Amino acid sequence: MAIRRLSFLLLLLLRAFASLPTQTAARGGADPSSGIDDEKHGSFLRNLLEDKPEITEEMIHGYMTNSELEIAVQDFGSRCANVSRVYSIGKSVNGSPLWVIELSDKPGQKEAEPAFKFIGNVHGDEPVGREVLMQLAYWLCDNYLKDPLATLIVENTHLHILPTMNPDGFALRRRGNANNIDLNRDFPDQFFPINDEINYRQPETRAIMNWIKQEHFTASASLHGGALVANYPWDGSRDKRKEYYGCPDDKAFRYMASVYSESHYNMSLSKEFRGGITNGALWYPIYGGMQDWNYIHGGCFELTLEISDVKWPKASELLLIWKQNKMSMLNLVASMVKTGVHGRIFAADSGHPIPGSLMVKGIDSKINASRTFGDYHRMLAPGESYEVVASMAGFTPKRTRIMLEREAVNLDFILDPDGAVGQTKPVRTDCDCRCDDGGKPFLIREAYIWLYLLVLFFLLALYILFRRRIASRLAPHRHPPKRPVAV
Ligand SMILES: *[C@@H]1O[C@H](CO)[C@@H](O)[C@H](O)[C@H]1NC(C)=O
Ligand SMILES: *[C@@H]1O[C@H](CO)[C@@H](O)[C@H](O)[C@H]1NC(C)=O
Ligand SMILES: *[C@@H]1O[C@H](CO)[C@@H](O)[C@H](O)[C@H]1NC(C)=O
Ligand SMILES: [Zn+2]
């Protein structure tokens, strides 16, 4: 009798050890319900592609020139040195540095956190983005430790801001760069080999491509003008037809685009685009676009945001446009932390983090974990259950099912080396990436486990004998933990 009870308790204990509860971070926040459509909308005439009539001096008045922008970026770097860093990712055709502001409580350092990038002024004649992005940087710096959203972004993400990708086009007041190439058509395309010749690729495009190899971006957005809509992949359809052409992560993208449009002053009220969002190929297919390339080659979920019907509004309207986009920008960056599935991948034998990859059953795309910390961050539409698989060459994949509510799920994986299943049974403590960035998992070797259990066994025996003396009617009944362990 006592033996049976003891072994039952021991079993419970073992389970408790083997299955520490999955962390489900409660971070709150209003998530817009996505009013999503598959419906084809009427085709409206847009002048997105044609060069606008002459941009006059009067129109430019009040906008920062390239040198003023450069000074503003450098000034920002010194004024906000605490939580930012300024660096360049390359140079334009005419030699302007492509300056980036990184905002983070540990700028320039690697952390097990998601990274986001904003890119403005891709098209030289769409200058609103570069102004609005500077406002975003100022606001975050001024409100860090004062506003919860600013604090969350600075402390839990790395936000990289490139105010202008096309300074030459801006100076020339035209769409293309100094070689008159449209940079949002200059990336290698998945369907048509139009830009596969590396030597012909523009320096601005190359800078972005190298950037994605260096930083491990989870999501991003580029800012454009000429319409008011949040556009998501695919950019182009295989047969060049204007039709809905969704990528494998269509649901997650529609969710992200809706976060933007529903947080915007009036984007979601659009008459042209239901909910203020659109699939790129349905609107008008393009090839060589930046967002598709990011998603395919960087695992980076990028949106193309059209933030102003007028490409070159009066400078006096810029502050208003910033205010109308402020919550959208903040909520989009914060959605990387507040939703999706996050965690780290470890090797069971060494205990070290490994750069494995993460798949979701039914979604034909892979997200890689980082080399340094083995951390991964995957955007997923909330309100559904997903089967998540972590894998790495030389290790046995592990899968688990999660229910993603309106908050992020934290899920770590410990992978057994191939052919070593069952030989090691590492036990780990809770390892919250957000608090414990560099920490390795706390592993206890098998030998220690048995020693540990032996001691516990004795303690338990003593405990039960003791309780028996005090009260003979003792029937402890505990339920095993509800949620399975991180796998
Ligand atoms: C910012 O600077 C202040 C004063 O120099 C310092 O107390 C604070 O810890 C710094 N914050 C961060 C996040 O580095
Ligand atoms: C949004 O508001 C702006 C004024 O700030 C207006 O020009 C625009 O037409 C509005 N768009 C929609 C879709 O309501
Ligand atoms: C993930 O890593 C693999 C192997 O290193 C690489 O081939 C692949 O391109 C990466 N995928 C993404 C989306 O970064
Ligand atoms: Zn544009």
CSV table of C-alpha atoms and ligand atoms in Angstrom, one decimal, residues 228 265-267 269-271 309 320 324, ligand 2:
chain,number,residue,atom,x,y,z
A,228,LEU,CA,-3.5,54.2,-48.2
A,265,TYR,CA,-6.4,56.7,-38.0
A,266,ASN,CA,-8.5,55.7,-41.0
A,267,MET,CA,-6.8,53.2,-43.2
A,269,LEU,CA,-12.1,52.7,-43.6
A,270,SER,CA,-10.9,52.4,-47.1
A,271,LYS,CA,-13.5,52.1,-49.8
A,309,ASP,CA,-2.8,59.1,-50.8
A,320,LEU,CA,-0.5,64.8,-38.8
A,324,GLN,CA,-2.2,58.9,-37.9
B,2,LIG,C1,-8.3,59.6,-44.1
B,2,LIG,O1,-8.2,60.9,-43.6
B,2,LIG,C2,-7.5,61.8,-44.6
B,2,LIG,C3,-7.4,63.1,-43.9
B,2,LIG,O2,-6.5,63.1,-42.9
B,2,LIG,C4,-8.4,61.9,-45.8
B,2,LIG,O3,-7.7,62.8,-46.8
B,2,LIG,C5,-8.6,60.6,-46.4
B,2,LIG,O4,-9.4,60.7,-47.5
B,2,LIG,C6,-9.2,59.6,-45.4
B,2,LIG,N1,-9.2,58.3,-46.0
B,2,LIG,C7,-10.2,57.4,-45.7
B,2,LIG,C8,-10.1,56.1,-46.4
B,2,LIG,O5,-11.1,57.7,-45.0
